[in-house]
Structure formats: structure tokens, C-alpha cells
Short mmCIF file of N, CA and C in Angstrom, two decimals:
data_model
loop_
_atom_site.label_atom_id
_atom_site.label_comp_id
_atom_site.label_asym_id
_atom_site.label_seq_id
_atom_site.Cartn_x
_atom_site.Cartn_y
_atom_site.Cartn_z
N MET A 370 4.45 -10.01 8.09
CA MET A 370 5.53 -9.04 7.99
C MET A 370 6.57 -9.59 7.03
N LEU A 371 6.75 -8.91 5.91
CA LEU A 371 7.72 -9.38 4.93
C LEU A 371 9.05 -8.65 5.04
N GLN A 372 8.98 -7.38 5.47
CA GLN A 372 10.21 -6.59 5.59
C GLN A 372 9.99 -5.54 6.66
N GLU A 373 10.92 -5.45 7.58
CA GLU A 373 10.81 -4.45 8.63
C GLU A 373 11.39 -3.13 8.15
N GLY A 374 10.82 -2.04 8.64
CA GLY A 374 11.29 -0.71 8.29
C GLY A 374 10.87 0.30 9.34
N THR A 375 11.31 1.54 9.17
CA THR A 375 11.06 2.56 10.19
C THR A 375 10.39 3.83 9.69
N ASP A 376 10.42 4.10 8.38
CA ASP A 376 9.92 5.38 7.87
C ASP A 376 8.45 5.35 7.46
N VAL A 377 8.00 4.26 6.89
CA VAL A 377 6.63 4.17 6.38
C VAL A 377 6.21 2.70 6.34
N THR A 378 4.94 2.46 6.59
CA THR A 378 4.37 1.13 6.48
C THR A 378 3.70 1.01 5.12
N ILE A 379 3.98 -0.08 4.41
CA ILE A 379 3.27 -0.41 3.18
C ILE A 379 2.50 -1.69 3.44
N VAL A 380 1.18 -1.61 3.30
CA VAL A 380 0.33 -2.79 3.45
C VAL A 380 -0.21 -3.12 2.07
N ALA A 381 0.07 -4.32 1.59
CA ALA A 381 -0.30 -4.68 0.23
C ALA A 381 -1.02 -6.01 0.18
N THR A 382 -1.70 -6.22 -0.94
CA THR A 382 -2.39 -7.48 -1.19
C THR A 382 -2.26 -7.83 -2.67
N GLY A 383 -2.39 -9.12 -2.98
CA GLY A 383 -2.32 -9.56 -4.37
C GLY A 383 -0.96 -9.30 -4.99
N HIS A 384 -0.96 -9.01 -6.29
CA HIS A 384 0.32 -8.79 -6.99
C HIS A 384 1.04 -7.54 -6.49
N LEU A 385 0.34 -6.68 -5.78
CA LEU A 385 1.00 -5.48 -5.27
C LEU A 385 1.92 -5.78 -4.09
N VAL A 386 1.84 -6.98 -3.54
CA VAL A 386 2.83 -7.38 -2.53
C VAL A 386 4.21 -7.39 -3.19
N TRP A 387 4.32 -8.07 -4.32
CA TRP A 387 5.59 -8.13 -5.05
C TRP A 387 6.02 -6.75 -5.49
N GLU A 388 5.09 -5.97 -6.04
CA GLU A 388 5.41 -4.61 -6.50
C GLU A 388 5.89 -3.75 -5.33
N SER A 389 5.29 -3.94 -4.16
CA SER A 389 5.69 -3.17 -2.97
C SER A 389 7.08 -3.56 -2.49
N LEU A 390 7.42 -4.84 -2.59
CA LEU A 390 8.77 -5.26 -2.22
C LEU A 390 9.81 -4.67 -3.18
N ILE A 391 9.48 -4.64 -4.46
CA ILE A 391 10.38 -4.00 -5.44
C ILE A 391 10.55 -2.52 -5.10
N ALA A 392 9.44 -1.84 -4.84
CA ALA A 392 9.49 -0.42 -4.49
C ALA A 392 10.31 -0.20 -3.22
N ALA A 393 10.10 -1.05 -2.21
CA ALA A 393 10.84 -0.91 -0.95
C ALA A 393 12.34 -1.07 -1.16
N ASP A 394 12.73 -2.02 -2.00
CA ASP A 394 14.15 -2.21 -2.29
C ASP A 394 14.74 -0.97 -2.98
N GLU A 395 14.00 -0.42 -3.93
CA GLU A 395 14.49 0.77 -4.64
C GLU A 395 14.52 1.99 -3.72
N LEU A 396 13.52 2.12 -2.84
CA LEU A 396 13.49 3.24 -1.90
C LEU A 396 14.60 3.13 -0.86
N GLU A 397 14.96 1.90 -0.49
CA GLU A 397 16.05 1.69 0.46
C GLU A 397 17.34 2.31 -0.06
N LYS A 398 17.57 2.25 -1.37
CA LYS A 398 18.75 2.85 -1.99
C LYS A 398 18.74 4.37 -1.87
N GLU A 399 17.56 4.94 -1.63
CA GLU A 399 17.42 6.39 -1.46
C GLU A 399 17.37 6.77 0.02
N GLY A 400 17.57 5.78 0.88
CA GLY A 400 17.59 6.04 2.31
C GLY A 400 16.23 6.02 2.97
N ILE A 401 15.23 5.45 2.31
CA ILE A 401 13.88 5.37 2.87
C ILE A 401 13.62 3.93 3.29
N SER A 402 13.30 3.75 4.57
CA SER A 402 13.10 2.43 5.15
C SER A 402 11.61 2.11 5.20
N CYS A 403 11.21 1.10 4.43
CA CYS A 403 9.80 0.72 4.33
C CYS A 403 9.52 -0.60 5.04
N GLU A 404 8.50 -0.60 5.85
CA GLU A 404 8.01 -1.84 6.43
C GLU A 404 6.94 -2.37 5.49
N VAL A 405 7.04 -3.60 5.05
CA VAL A 405 6.10 -4.18 4.08
C VAL A 405 5.34 -5.33 4.73
N ILE A 406 4.01 -5.22 4.68
CA ILE A 406 3.13 -6.23 5.27
C ILE A 406 2.24 -6.79 4.17
N ASN A 407 2.14 -8.10 4.11
CA ASN A 407 1.24 -8.79 3.19
C ASN A 407 -0.07 -9.06 3.93
N ILE A 408 -1.14 -8.42 3.48
CA ILE A 408 -2.46 -8.68 4.05
C ILE A 408 -3.25 -9.48 3.02
N HIS A 409 -3.55 -10.73 3.33
CA HIS A 409 -4.21 -11.58 2.35
C HIS A 409 -5.72 -11.60 2.49
N THR A 410 -6.25 -11.04 3.58
CA THR A 410 -7.70 -10.95 3.72
C THR A 410 -8.08 -9.58 4.28
N ILE A 411 -9.22 -9.07 3.82
CA ILE A 411 -9.75 -7.82 4.37
C ILE A 411 -10.62 -8.14 5.58
N LYS A 412 -11.28 -9.29 5.53
CA LYS A 412 -12.10 -9.72 6.65
C LYS A 412 -11.80 -11.18 6.91
N PRO A 413 -11.20 -11.51 8.01
CA PRO A 413 -10.83 -10.59 9.08
C PRO A 413 -9.55 -9.81 8.73
N LEU A 414 -9.51 -8.57 9.13
CA LEU A 414 -8.35 -7.72 8.92
C LEU A 414 -7.40 -7.91 10.10
N ASP A 415 -6.13 -8.11 9.81
CA ASP A 415 -5.13 -8.28 10.88
C ASP A 415 -4.79 -6.90 11.45
N GLU A 416 -5.67 -6.42 12.31
CA GLU A 416 -5.51 -5.08 12.88
C GLU A 416 -4.25 -4.97 13.72
N GLU A 417 -3.93 -6.02 14.45
CA GLU A 417 -2.79 -5.99 15.37
C GLU A 417 -1.49 -5.66 14.66
N ILE A 418 -1.20 -6.34 13.55
CA ILE A 418 0.07 -6.10 12.86
C ILE A 418 0.11 -4.69 12.25
N ILE A 419 -1.04 -4.22 11.75
CA ILE A 419 -1.09 -2.88 11.16
C ILE A 419 -0.89 -1.82 12.24
N LEU A 420 -1.61 -1.94 13.34
CA LEU A 420 -1.49 -0.96 14.42
C LEU A 420 -0.07 -0.93 15.00
N LYS A 421 0.52 -2.10 15.18
CA LYS A 421 1.89 -2.16 15.70
C LYS A 421 2.86 -1.46 14.76
N SER A 422 2.68 -1.66 13.46
CA SER A 422 3.57 -1.06 12.48
C SER A 422 3.41 0.46 12.41
N VAL A 423 2.17 0.94 12.34
CA VAL A 423 1.98 2.40 12.22
C VAL A 423 2.33 3.12 13.52
N GLU A 424 2.31 2.40 14.62
CA GLU A 424 2.78 3.00 15.88
C GLU A 424 4.26 3.37 15.74
N LYS A 425 4.99 2.55 15.01
CA LYS A 425 6.42 2.76 14.79
C LYS A 425 6.68 3.80 13.70
N THR A 426 5.98 3.68 12.55
CA THR A 426 6.29 4.52 11.39
C THR A 426 5.48 5.82 11.33
N GLY A 427 4.25 5.79 11.82
CA GLY A 427 3.40 6.98 11.80
C GLY A 427 2.78 7.31 10.45
N LYS A 428 3.03 6.47 9.44
CA LYS A 428 2.51 6.70 8.09
C LYS A 428 2.24 5.37 7.43
N ILE A 429 1.22 5.34 6.53
CA ILE A 429 0.88 4.08 5.87
C ILE A 429 0.50 4.32 4.41
N VAL A 430 0.95 3.41 3.57
CA VAL A 430 0.54 3.34 2.17
C VAL A 430 -0.15 2.00 1.99
N THR A 431 -1.37 2.01 1.46
CA THR A 431 -2.05 0.76 1.15
C THR A 431 -1.99 0.55 -0.35
N ALA A 432 -1.75 -0.69 -0.77
CA ALA A 432 -1.57 -1.00 -2.19
C ALA A 432 -2.40 -2.22 -2.55
N GLU A 433 -3.30 -2.04 -3.52
CA GLU A 433 -4.19 -3.13 -3.90
C GLU A 433 -4.55 -3.05 -5.37
N GLU A 434 -4.91 -4.18 -5.93
CA GLU A 434 -5.33 -4.28 -7.33
C GLU A 434 -6.86 -4.26 -7.37
N HIS A 435 -7.41 -3.20 -6.85
CA HIS A 435 -8.85 -3.10 -6.64
C HIS A 435 -9.22 -1.64 -6.76
N ASN A 436 -10.49 -1.39 -7.02
CA ASN A 436 -11.01 -0.03 -6.96
C ASN A 436 -10.74 0.51 -5.56
N TYR A 437 -10.36 1.77 -5.48
CA TYR A 437 -10.06 2.32 -4.16
C TYR A 437 -11.30 2.39 -3.26
N LEU A 438 -12.50 2.28 -3.86
CA LEU A 438 -13.74 2.29 -3.09
C LEU A 438 -14.05 0.89 -2.57
N GLY A 439 -14.18 0.75 -1.26
CA GLY A 439 -14.62 -0.51 -0.68
C GLY A 439 -13.59 -1.61 -0.59
N GLY A 440 -12.33 -1.30 -0.74
CA GLY A 440 -11.31 -2.33 -0.72
C GLY A 440 -10.45 -2.29 0.53
N LEU A 441 -9.24 -2.79 0.38
CA LEU A 441 -8.29 -2.88 1.49
C LEU A 441 -7.99 -1.51 2.09
N GLY A 442 -7.71 -0.52 1.23
CA GLY A 442 -7.36 0.80 1.73
C GLY A 442 -8.44 1.43 2.58
N GLU A 443 -9.69 1.34 2.12
CA GLU A 443 -10.79 1.91 2.90
C GLU A 443 -11.02 1.13 4.18
N SER A 444 -10.84 -0.18 4.13
CA SER A 444 -10.99 -0.99 5.33
C SER A 444 -9.96 -0.59 6.39
N ILE A 445 -8.73 -0.40 5.95
CA ILE A 445 -7.68 0.02 6.87
C ILE A 445 -7.91 1.45 7.35
N ALA A 446 -8.34 2.33 6.46
CA ALA A 446 -8.62 3.72 6.85
C ALA A 446 -9.68 3.78 7.94
N GLY A 447 -10.74 2.99 7.78
CA GLY A 447 -11.79 2.97 8.80
C GLY A 447 -11.29 2.48 10.14
N MET A 448 -10.50 1.41 10.11
CA MET A 448 -9.96 0.86 11.35
C MET A 448 -9.03 1.86 12.01
N LEU A 449 -8.18 2.50 11.22
CA LEU A 449 -7.25 3.48 11.79
C LEU A 449 -7.99 4.71 12.32
N ALA A 450 -9.04 5.13 11.66
CA ALA A 450 -9.83 6.27 12.14
C ALA A 450 -10.40 5.98 13.53
N ARG A 451 -10.79 4.75 13.75
CA ARG A 451 -11.36 4.37 15.05
C ARG A 451 -10.30 4.13 16.12
N LYS A 452 -9.14 3.62 15.73
CA LYS A 452 -8.18 3.15 16.73
C LYS A 452 -6.89 3.94 16.82
N ARG A 453 -6.42 4.49 15.69
CA ARG A 453 -5.17 5.27 15.69
C ARG A 453 -5.09 6.08 14.40
N PRO A 454 -5.66 7.29 14.39
CA PRO A 454 -5.59 8.10 13.16
C PRO A 454 -4.16 8.23 12.65
N THR A 455 -4.00 7.94 11.36
CA THR A 455 -2.67 7.86 10.74
C THR A 455 -2.75 8.42 9.33
N ARG A 456 -1.73 9.18 8.92
CA ARG A 456 -1.67 9.66 7.53
C ARG A 456 -1.60 8.46 6.60
N GLN A 457 -2.38 8.51 5.50
CA GLN A 457 -2.47 7.36 4.61
C GLN A 457 -2.49 7.82 3.15
N GLU A 458 -1.81 7.06 2.31
CA GLU A 458 -1.87 7.22 0.85
C GLU A 458 -2.39 5.90 0.29
N PHE A 459 -3.11 5.99 -0.82
CA PHE A 459 -3.73 4.82 -1.45
C PHE A 459 -3.09 4.56 -2.81
N VAL A 460 -2.75 3.31 -3.07
CA VAL A 460 -2.39 2.85 -4.41
C VAL A 460 -3.48 1.86 -4.78
N ALA A 461 -4.35 2.29 -5.70
CA ALA A 461 -5.50 1.47 -6.09
C ALA A 461 -6.02 2.01 -7.41
N VAL A 462 -6.95 1.30 -7.99
CA VAL A 462 -7.54 1.71 -9.26
C VAL A 462 -8.58 2.79 -8.99
N ASN A 463 -8.52 3.88 -9.75
CA ASN A 463 -9.55 4.91 -9.65
C ASN A 463 -10.87 4.33 -10.12
N ASP A 464 -11.95 4.94 -9.73
CA ASP A 464 -13.29 4.46 -10.08
C ASP A 464 -13.57 4.76 -11.55
N THR A 465 -13.15 3.84 -12.41
CA THR A 465 -13.25 4.03 -13.85
C THR A 465 -13.48 2.69 -14.54
N PHE A 466 -13.90 2.74 -15.79
CA PHE A 466 -14.06 1.51 -16.56
C PHE A 466 -12.69 0.98 -16.97
N GLY A 467 -12.56 -0.34 -17.02
CA GLY A 467 -11.31 -0.97 -17.41
C GLY A 467 -11.15 -1.03 -18.92
N GLU A 468 -9.94 -1.30 -19.34
CA GLU A 468 -9.60 -1.44 -20.74
C GLU A 468 -8.82 -2.73 -20.95
N SER A 469 -8.51 -3.04 -22.19
CA SER A 469 -7.75 -4.24 -22.51
C SER A 469 -6.32 -3.87 -22.89
N ALA A 470 -5.38 -4.67 -22.43
CA ALA A 470 -3.96 -4.51 -22.75
C ALA A 470 -3.21 -5.63 -22.04
N THR A 471 -1.89 -5.61 -22.13
CA THR A 471 -1.12 -6.60 -21.39
C THR A 471 -1.20 -6.26 -19.90
N PRO A 472 -0.99 -7.24 -19.03
CA PRO A 472 -1.02 -6.94 -17.59
C PRO A 472 -0.07 -5.80 -17.20
N ALA A 473 1.14 -5.80 -17.72
CA ALA A 473 2.11 -4.75 -17.37
C ALA A 473 1.61 -3.38 -17.82
N GLU A 474 1.04 -3.31 -19.02
CA GLU A 474 0.51 -2.03 -19.51
C GLU A 474 -0.65 -1.54 -18.65
N LEU A 475 -1.50 -2.46 -18.24
CA LEU A 475 -2.65 -2.07 -17.41
C LEU A 475 -2.20 -1.61 -16.03
N MET A 476 -1.21 -2.31 -15.44
CA MET A 476 -0.73 -1.90 -14.12
C MET A 476 -0.13 -0.50 -14.18
N LYS A 477 0.59 -0.19 -15.24
CA LYS A 477 1.18 1.14 -15.39
C LYS A 477 0.08 2.18 -15.61
N LYS A 478 -0.87 1.88 -16.52
CA LYS A 478 -1.96 2.82 -16.84
C LYS A 478 -2.77 3.16 -15.60
N TYR A 479 -3.13 2.15 -14.82
CA TYR A 479 -3.98 2.36 -13.66
C TYR A 479 -3.19 2.65 -12.39
N LYS A 480 -1.89 2.80 -12.54
CA LYS A 480 -1.00 3.18 -11.43
C LYS A 480 -1.12 2.22 -10.25
N ILE A 481 -0.93 0.94 -10.58
CA ILE A 481 -0.91 -0.09 -9.54
C ILE A 481 0.34 -0.96 -9.75
N ASP A 482 1.50 -0.28 -9.75
CA ASP A 482 2.78 -0.97 -9.95
C ASP A 482 3.79 -0.41 -8.96
N SER A 483 5.02 -0.88 -9.05
CA SER A 483 6.05 -0.45 -8.09
C SER A 483 6.31 1.05 -8.19
N ASP A 484 6.23 1.62 -9.38
CA ASP A 484 6.42 3.07 -9.51
C ASP A 484 5.34 3.83 -8.74
N ALA A 485 4.10 3.36 -8.81
CA ALA A 485 3.00 4.01 -8.08
C ALA A 485 3.21 3.91 -6.57
N VAL A 486 3.72 2.77 -6.11
CA VAL A 486 3.99 2.60 -4.68
C VAL A 486 5.09 3.58 -4.25
N LYS A 487 6.15 3.68 -5.04
CA LYS A 487 7.23 4.62 -4.71
C LYS A 487 6.71 6.04 -4.65
N GLU A 488 5.88 6.43 -5.62
CA GLU A 488 5.32 7.79 -5.65
C GLU A 488 4.47 8.04 -4.41
N ALA A 489 3.67 7.06 -3.99
CA ALA A 489 2.83 7.22 -2.81
C ALA A 489 3.68 7.37 -1.55
N VAL A 490 4.74 6.58 -1.44
CA VAL A 490 5.65 6.70 -0.29
C VAL A 490 6.27 8.09 -0.26
N LYS A 491 6.73 8.56 -1.39
CA LYS A 491 7.36 9.89 -1.42
C LYS A 491 6.36 10.99 -1.11
N ARG A 492 5.11 10.85 -1.53
CA ARG A 492 4.07 11.85 -1.21
C ARG A 492 3.84 11.91 0.29
N ILE A 493 3.75 10.74 0.91
CA ILE A 493 3.43 10.73 2.35
C ILE A 493 4.61 11.21 3.19
N LEU A 494 5.83 11.08 2.65
CA LEU A 494 7.00 11.54 3.40
C LEU A 494 7.29 13.03 3.16
N ALA A 495 6.65 13.59 2.14
CA ALA A 495 6.91 15.02 1.80
C ALA A 495 6.33 15.95 2.86
#
């Protein structure tokens, strides 16, 4: 648990942990309280911390630097489907071929940056 919040849970891994903290700080200025959790492994998945958080917030955004297929988001979605169905938004790379550019340009292009996290939070709260 990196930051406690009440409106939405953000579960992130890799560089999206930092991007999620940036997004949470910016959303706080708009009156949106984000709980941010750093999940460093998919297996074993820390189900307890995720379930406890979504019990409070009722919504979850997963953020990863991975294809949305077979990654953190799908792992969490499966666990939540079995144990506590919860509205979920995904911040991940679409199933597409990669390109070359600077890391910042690629994160923006593939929508795996703080702006993408903010957009996902706003979608789930709408």
C-alpha cells in the first residue's frame, strides 16, 4: 500500500507505479481520492490487499507496462470475478506490434502513462 484513498483503487506494477502516484496526486487536486497499491508479482498475487481495498472503494484500475492479454489486469479480473465482482478499467498496451521511439514517447503512444491512469480513473467514476 503506497497511498490510501477512498474513491478508487489503482493497482500498478513496474514503471506504472510511479505514473500512478503522479496521477493520484493530480486527481487529489480534483477531489478524487485514489488508493495506490504496488503489486510486484502476478504469481503469487496479493489477493488480500486487493480485496480489502476494493471492499472500500468498489472500483479498480489496473496499470501495467504489458499487453492487456495475460497480464496483471487479467489476473486481477479473474480473481475478482471469483471472489468479489468489481468494476475495472485497464491501463495496458493494446495487442499490437511495438515501435521505436524514446521511452516517454512510447508510453504516451501506447497510453501507459500518468495521463492514461487519470483517464481510466475518470472513466470508472463516470
